[in-house]
PDB file of N, CA and C in Angstrom:
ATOM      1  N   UNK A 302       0.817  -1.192   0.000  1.00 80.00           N
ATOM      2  CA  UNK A 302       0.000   0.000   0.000  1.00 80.00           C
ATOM      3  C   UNK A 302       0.865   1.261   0.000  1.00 80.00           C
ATOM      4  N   UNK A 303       2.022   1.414   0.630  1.00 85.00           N
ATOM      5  CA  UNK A 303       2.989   2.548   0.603  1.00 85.00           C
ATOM      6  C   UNK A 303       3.524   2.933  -0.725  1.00 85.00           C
ATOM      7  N   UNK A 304       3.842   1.594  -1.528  1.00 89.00           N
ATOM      8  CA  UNK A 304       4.009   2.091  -3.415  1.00 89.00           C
ATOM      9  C   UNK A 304       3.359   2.744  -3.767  1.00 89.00           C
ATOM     10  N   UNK A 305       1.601   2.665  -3.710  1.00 89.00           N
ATOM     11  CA  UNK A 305       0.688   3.168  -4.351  1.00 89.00           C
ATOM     12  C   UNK A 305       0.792   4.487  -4.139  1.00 89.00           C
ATOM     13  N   UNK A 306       0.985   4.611  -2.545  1.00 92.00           N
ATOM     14  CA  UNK A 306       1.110   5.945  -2.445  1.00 92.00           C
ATOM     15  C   UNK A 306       2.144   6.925  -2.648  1.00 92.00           C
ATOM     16  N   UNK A 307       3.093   6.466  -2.618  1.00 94.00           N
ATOM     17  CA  UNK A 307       4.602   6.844  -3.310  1.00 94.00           C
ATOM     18  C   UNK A 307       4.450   6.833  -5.045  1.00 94.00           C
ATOM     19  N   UNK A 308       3.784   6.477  -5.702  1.00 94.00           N
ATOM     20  CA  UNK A 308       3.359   6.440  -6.821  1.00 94.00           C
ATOM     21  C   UNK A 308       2.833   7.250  -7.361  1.00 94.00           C
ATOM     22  N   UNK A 309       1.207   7.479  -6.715  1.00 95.00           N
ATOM     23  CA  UNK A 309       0.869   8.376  -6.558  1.00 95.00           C
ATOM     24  C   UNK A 309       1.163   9.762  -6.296  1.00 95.00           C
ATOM     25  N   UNK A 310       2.111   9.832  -5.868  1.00 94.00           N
ATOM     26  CA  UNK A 310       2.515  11.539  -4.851  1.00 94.00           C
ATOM     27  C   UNK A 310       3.757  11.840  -5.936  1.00 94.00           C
ATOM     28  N   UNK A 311       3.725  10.687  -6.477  1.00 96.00           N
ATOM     29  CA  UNK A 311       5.375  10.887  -7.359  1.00 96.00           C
ATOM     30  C   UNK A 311       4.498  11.843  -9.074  1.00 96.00           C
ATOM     31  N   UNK A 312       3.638  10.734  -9.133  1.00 95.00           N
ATOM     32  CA  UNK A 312       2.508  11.151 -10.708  1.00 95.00           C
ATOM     33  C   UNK A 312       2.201  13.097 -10.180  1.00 95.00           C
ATOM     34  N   UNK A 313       1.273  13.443  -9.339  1.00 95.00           N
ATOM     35  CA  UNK A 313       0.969  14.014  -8.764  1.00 95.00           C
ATOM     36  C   UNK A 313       1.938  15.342  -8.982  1.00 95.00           C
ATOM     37  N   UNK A 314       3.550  15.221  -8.538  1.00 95.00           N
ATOM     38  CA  UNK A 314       4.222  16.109  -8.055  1.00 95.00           C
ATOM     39  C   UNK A 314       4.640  16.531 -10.068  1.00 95.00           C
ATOM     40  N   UNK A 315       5.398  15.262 -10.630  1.00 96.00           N
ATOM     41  CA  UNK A 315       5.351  15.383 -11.754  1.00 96.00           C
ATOM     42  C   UNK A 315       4.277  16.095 -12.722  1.00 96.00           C
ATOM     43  N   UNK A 316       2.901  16.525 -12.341  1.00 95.00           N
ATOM     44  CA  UNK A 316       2.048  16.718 -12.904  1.00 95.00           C
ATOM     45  C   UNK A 316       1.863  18.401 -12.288  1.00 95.00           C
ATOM     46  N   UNK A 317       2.560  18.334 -11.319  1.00 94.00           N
ATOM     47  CA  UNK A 317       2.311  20.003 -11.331  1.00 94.00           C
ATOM     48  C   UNK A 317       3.441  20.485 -11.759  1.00 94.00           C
ATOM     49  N   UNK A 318       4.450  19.985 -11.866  1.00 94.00           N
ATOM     50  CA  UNK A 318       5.661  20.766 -12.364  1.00 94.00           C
ATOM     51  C   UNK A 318       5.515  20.670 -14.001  1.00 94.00           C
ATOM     52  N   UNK A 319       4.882  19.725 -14.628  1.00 94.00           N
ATOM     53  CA  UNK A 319       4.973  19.964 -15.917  1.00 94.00           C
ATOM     54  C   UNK A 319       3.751  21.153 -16.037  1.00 94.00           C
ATOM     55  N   UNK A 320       2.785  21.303 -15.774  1.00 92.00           N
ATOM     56  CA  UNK A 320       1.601  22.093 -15.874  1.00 92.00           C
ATOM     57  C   UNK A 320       2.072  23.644 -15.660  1.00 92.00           C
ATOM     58  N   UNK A 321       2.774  23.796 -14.369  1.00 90.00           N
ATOM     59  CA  UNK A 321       3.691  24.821 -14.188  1.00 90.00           C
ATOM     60  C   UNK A 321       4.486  25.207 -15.460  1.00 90.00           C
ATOM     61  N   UNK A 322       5.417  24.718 -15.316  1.00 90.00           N
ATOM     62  CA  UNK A 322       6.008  24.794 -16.876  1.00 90.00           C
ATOM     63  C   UNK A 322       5.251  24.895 -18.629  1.00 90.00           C
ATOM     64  N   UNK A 323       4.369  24.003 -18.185  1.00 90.00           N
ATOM     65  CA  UNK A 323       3.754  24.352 -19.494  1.00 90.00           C
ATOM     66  C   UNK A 323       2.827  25.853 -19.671  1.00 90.00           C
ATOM     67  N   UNK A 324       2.686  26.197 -18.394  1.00 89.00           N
ATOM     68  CA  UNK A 324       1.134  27.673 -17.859  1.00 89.00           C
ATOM     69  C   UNK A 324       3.014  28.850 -18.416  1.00 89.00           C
ATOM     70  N   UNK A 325       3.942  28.602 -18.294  1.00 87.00           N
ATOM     71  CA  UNK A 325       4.803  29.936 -17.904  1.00 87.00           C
ATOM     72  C   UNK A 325       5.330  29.677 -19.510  1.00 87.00           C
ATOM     73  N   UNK A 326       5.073  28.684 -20.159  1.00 89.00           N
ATOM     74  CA  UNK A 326       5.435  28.837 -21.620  1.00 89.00           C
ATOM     75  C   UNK A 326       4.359  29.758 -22.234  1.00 89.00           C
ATOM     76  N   UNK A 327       3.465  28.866 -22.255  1.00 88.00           N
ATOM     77  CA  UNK A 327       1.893  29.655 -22.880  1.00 88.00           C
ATOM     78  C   UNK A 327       1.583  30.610 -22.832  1.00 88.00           C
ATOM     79  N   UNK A 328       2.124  31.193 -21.035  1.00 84.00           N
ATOM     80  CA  UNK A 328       2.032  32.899 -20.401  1.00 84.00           C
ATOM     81  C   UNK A 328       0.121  32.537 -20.091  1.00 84.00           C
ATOM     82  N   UNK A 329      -0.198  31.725 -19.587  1.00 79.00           N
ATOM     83  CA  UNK A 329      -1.347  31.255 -18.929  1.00 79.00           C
ATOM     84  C   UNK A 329      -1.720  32.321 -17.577  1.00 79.00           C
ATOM     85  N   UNK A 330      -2.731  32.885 -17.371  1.00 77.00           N
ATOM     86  CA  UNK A 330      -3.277  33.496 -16.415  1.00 77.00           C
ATOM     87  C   UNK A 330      -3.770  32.500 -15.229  1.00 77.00           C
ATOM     88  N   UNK A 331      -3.248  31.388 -15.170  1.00 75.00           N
ATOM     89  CA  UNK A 331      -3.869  30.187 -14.327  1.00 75.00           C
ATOM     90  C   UNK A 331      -3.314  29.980 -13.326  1.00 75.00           C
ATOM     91  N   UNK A 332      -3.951  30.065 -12.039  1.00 84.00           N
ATOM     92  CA  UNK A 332      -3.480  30.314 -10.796  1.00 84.00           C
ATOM     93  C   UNK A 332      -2.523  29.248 -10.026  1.00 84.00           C
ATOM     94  N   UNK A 333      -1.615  28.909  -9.486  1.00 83.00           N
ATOM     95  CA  UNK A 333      -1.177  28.065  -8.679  1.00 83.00           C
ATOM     96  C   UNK A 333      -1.997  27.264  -7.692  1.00 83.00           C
ATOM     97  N   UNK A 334      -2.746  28.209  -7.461  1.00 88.00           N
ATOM     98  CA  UNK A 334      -3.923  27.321  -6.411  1.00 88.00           C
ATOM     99  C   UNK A 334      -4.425  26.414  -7.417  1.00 88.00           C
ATOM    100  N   UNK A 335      -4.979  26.564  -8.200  1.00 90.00           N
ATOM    101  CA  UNK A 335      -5.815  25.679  -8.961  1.00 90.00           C
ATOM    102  C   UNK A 335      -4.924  24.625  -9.605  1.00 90.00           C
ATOM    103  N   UNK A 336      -3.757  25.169  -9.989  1.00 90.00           N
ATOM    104  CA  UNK A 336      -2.865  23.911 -10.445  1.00 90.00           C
ATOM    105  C   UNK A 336      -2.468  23.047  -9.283  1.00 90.00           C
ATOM    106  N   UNK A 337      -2.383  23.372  -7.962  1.00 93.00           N
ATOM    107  CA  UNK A 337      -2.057  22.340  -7.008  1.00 93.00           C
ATOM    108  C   UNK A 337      -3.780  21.472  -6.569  1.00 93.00           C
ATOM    109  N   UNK A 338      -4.815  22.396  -6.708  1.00 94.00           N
ATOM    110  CA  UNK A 338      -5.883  20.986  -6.781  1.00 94.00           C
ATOM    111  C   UNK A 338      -6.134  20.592  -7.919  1.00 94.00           C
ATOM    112  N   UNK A 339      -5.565  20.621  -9.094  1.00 94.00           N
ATOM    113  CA  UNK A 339      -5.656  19.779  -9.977  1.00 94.00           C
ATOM    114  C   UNK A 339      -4.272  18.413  -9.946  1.00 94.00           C
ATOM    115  N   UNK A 340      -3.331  19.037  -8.966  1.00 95.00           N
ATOM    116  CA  UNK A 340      -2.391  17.982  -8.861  1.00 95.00           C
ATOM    117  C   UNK A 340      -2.547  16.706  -7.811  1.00 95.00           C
ATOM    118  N   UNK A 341      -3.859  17.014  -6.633  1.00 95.00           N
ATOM    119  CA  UNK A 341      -4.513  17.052  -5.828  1.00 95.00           C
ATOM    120  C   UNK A 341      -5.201  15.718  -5.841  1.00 95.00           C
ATOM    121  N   UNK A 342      -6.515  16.007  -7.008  1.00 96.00           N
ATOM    122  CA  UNK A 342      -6.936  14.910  -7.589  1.00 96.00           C
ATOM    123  C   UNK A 342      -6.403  14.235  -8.629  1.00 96.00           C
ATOM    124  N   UNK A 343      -4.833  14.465  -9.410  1.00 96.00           N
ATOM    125  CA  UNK A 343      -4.619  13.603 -10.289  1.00 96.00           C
ATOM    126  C   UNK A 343      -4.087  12.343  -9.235  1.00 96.00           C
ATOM    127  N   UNK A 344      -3.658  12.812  -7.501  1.00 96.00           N
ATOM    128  CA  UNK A 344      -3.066  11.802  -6.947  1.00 96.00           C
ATOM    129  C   UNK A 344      -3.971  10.840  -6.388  1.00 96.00           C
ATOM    130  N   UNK A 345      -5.339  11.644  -5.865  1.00 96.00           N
ATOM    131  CA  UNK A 345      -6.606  10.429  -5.457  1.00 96.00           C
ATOM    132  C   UNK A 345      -6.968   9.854  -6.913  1.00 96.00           C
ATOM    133  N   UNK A 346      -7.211  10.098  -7.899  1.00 96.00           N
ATOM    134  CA  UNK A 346      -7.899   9.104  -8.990  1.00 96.00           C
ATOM    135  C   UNK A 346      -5.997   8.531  -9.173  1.00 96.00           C
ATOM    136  N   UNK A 347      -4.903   8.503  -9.639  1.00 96.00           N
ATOM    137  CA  UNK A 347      -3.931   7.470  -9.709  1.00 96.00           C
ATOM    138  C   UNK A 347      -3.906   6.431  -8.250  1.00 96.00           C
ATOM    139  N   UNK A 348      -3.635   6.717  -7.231  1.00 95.00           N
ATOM    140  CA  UNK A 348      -4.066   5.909  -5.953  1.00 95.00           C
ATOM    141  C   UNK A 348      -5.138   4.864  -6.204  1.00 95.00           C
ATOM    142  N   UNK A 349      -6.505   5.619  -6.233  1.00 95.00           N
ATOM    143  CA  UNK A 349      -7.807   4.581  -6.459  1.00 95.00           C
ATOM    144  C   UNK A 349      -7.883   3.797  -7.632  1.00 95.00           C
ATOM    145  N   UNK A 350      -7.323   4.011  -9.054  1.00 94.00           N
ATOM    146  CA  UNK A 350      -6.793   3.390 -10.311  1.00 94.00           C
ATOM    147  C   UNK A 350      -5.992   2.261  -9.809  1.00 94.00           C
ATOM    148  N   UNK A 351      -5.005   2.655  -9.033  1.00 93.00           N
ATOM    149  CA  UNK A 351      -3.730   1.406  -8.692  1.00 93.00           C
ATOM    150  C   UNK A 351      -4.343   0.221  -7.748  1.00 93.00           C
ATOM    151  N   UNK A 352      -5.114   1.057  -6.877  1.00 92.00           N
ATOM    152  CA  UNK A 352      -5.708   0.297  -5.917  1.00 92.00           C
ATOM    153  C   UNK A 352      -6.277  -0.517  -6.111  1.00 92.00           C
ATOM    154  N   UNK A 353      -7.219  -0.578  -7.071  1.00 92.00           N
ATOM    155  CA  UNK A 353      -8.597  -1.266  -7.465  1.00 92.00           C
ATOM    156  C   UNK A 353      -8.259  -2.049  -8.530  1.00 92.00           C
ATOM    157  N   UNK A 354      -7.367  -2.048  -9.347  1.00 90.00           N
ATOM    158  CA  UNK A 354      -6.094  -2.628 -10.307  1.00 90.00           C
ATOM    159  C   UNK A 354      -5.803  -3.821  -9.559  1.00 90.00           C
ATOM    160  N   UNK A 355      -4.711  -3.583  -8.736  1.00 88.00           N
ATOM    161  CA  UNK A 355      -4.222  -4.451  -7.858  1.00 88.00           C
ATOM    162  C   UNK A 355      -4.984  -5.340  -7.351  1.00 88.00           C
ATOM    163  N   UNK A 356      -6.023  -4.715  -6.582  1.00 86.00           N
ATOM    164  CA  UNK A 356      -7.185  -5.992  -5.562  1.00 86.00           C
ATOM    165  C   UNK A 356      -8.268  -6.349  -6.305  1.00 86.00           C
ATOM    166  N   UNK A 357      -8.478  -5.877  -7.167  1.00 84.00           N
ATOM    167  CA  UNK A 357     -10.077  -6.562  -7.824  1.00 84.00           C
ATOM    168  C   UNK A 357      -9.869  -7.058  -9.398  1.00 84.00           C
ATOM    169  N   UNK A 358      -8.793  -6.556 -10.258  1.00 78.00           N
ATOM    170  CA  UNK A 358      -8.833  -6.448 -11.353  1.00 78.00           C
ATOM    171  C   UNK A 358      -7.765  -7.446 -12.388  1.00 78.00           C
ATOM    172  N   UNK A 359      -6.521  -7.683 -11.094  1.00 71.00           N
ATOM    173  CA  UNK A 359      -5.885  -8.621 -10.826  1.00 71.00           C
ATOM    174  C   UNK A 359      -5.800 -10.471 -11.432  1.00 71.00           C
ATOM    175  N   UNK A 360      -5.534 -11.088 -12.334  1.00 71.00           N
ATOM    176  CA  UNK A 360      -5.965 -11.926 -12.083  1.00 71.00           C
ATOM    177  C   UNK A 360      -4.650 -12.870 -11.635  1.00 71.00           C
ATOM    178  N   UNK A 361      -4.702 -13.653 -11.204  1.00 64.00           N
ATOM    179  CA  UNK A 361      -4.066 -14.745 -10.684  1.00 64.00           C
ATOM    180  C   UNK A 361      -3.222 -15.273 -12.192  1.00 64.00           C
ATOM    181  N   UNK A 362      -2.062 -16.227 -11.517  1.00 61.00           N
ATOM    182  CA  UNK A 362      -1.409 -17.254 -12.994  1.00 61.00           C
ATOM    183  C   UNK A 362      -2.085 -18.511 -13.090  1.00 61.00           C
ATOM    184  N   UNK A 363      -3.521 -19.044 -12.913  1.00 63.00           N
ATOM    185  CA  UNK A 363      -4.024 -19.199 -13.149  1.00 63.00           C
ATOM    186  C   UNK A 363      -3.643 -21.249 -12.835  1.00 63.00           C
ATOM    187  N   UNK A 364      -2.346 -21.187 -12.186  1.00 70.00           N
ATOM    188  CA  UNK A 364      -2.100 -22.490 -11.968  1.00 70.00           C
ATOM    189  C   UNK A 364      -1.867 -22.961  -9.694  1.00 70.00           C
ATOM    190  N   UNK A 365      -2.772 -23.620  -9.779  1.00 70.00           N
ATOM    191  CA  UNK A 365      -2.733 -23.638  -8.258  1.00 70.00           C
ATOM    192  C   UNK A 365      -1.611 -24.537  -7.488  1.00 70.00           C
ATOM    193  N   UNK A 366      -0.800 -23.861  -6.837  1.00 69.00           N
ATOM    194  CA  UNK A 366       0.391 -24.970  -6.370  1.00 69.00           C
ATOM    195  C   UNK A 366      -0.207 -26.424  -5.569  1.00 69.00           C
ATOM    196  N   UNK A 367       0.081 -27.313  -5.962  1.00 72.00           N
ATOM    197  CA  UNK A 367      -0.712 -28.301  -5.138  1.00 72.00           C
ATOM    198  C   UNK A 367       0.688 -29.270  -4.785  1.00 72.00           C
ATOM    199  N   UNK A 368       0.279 -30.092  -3.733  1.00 70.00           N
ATOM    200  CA  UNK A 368       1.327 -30.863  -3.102  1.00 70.00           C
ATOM    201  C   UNK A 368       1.351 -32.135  -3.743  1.00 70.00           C
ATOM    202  N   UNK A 369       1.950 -33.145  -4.315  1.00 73.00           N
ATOM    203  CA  UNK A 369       1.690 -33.902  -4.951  1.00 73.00           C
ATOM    204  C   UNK A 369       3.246 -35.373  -4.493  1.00 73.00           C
ATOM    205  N   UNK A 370       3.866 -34.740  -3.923  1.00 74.00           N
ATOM    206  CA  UNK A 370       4.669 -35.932  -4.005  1.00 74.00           C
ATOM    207  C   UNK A 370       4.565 -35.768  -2.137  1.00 74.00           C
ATOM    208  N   UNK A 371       5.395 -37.222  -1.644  1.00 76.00           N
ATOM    209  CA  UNK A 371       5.805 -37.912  -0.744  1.00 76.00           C
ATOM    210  C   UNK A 371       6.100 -36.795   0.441  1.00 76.00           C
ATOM    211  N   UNK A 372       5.220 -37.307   1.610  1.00 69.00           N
ATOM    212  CA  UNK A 372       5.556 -36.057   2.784  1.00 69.00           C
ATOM    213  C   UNK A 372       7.134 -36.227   2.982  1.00 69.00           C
ATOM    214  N   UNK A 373       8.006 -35.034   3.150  1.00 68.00           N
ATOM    215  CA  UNK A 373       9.479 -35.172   3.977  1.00 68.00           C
ATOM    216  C   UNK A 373       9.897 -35.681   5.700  1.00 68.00           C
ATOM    217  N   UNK A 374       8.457 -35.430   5.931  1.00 69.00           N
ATOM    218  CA  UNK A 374       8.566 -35.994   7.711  1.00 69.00           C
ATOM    219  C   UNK A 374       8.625 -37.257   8.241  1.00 69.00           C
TER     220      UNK A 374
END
């Protein structure tokens, strides 16, 4: 669960510095506030994407380990 969120915060941070950069090329009138809650929710929807990926969406390799030879004890 700490990847996701390290993942997340990583997408997130990356996403305001390019936006930044891209608002001071353009010469954008677009506020910093608004670019940090747009960086805000790019980190809750990547989080809940990874999350729900991982635990529900997931599938298995599709072969079940089973025990099949002679106990060692």
């Amino acid at each position: 669960m700490e990847e996701y969120i390290y993942v997340s915060f990583c997408v997130a941070i990356s996403f305001f510095v390019f936006k930044l950069i891209i608002n001071k090329m353009n010469k954008n009138d677009e506020k910093n506030k608004e670019i940090m809650k747009d960086s805000v929710y790019v980190c809750f929807i990547t989080f809940a994407v990874i999350y729900v990926y991982s635990n529900f969406l997931k599938k298995g390799s599709g072969k079940t380990p089973v025990f099949t030879n002679e106990p060692g004890f």
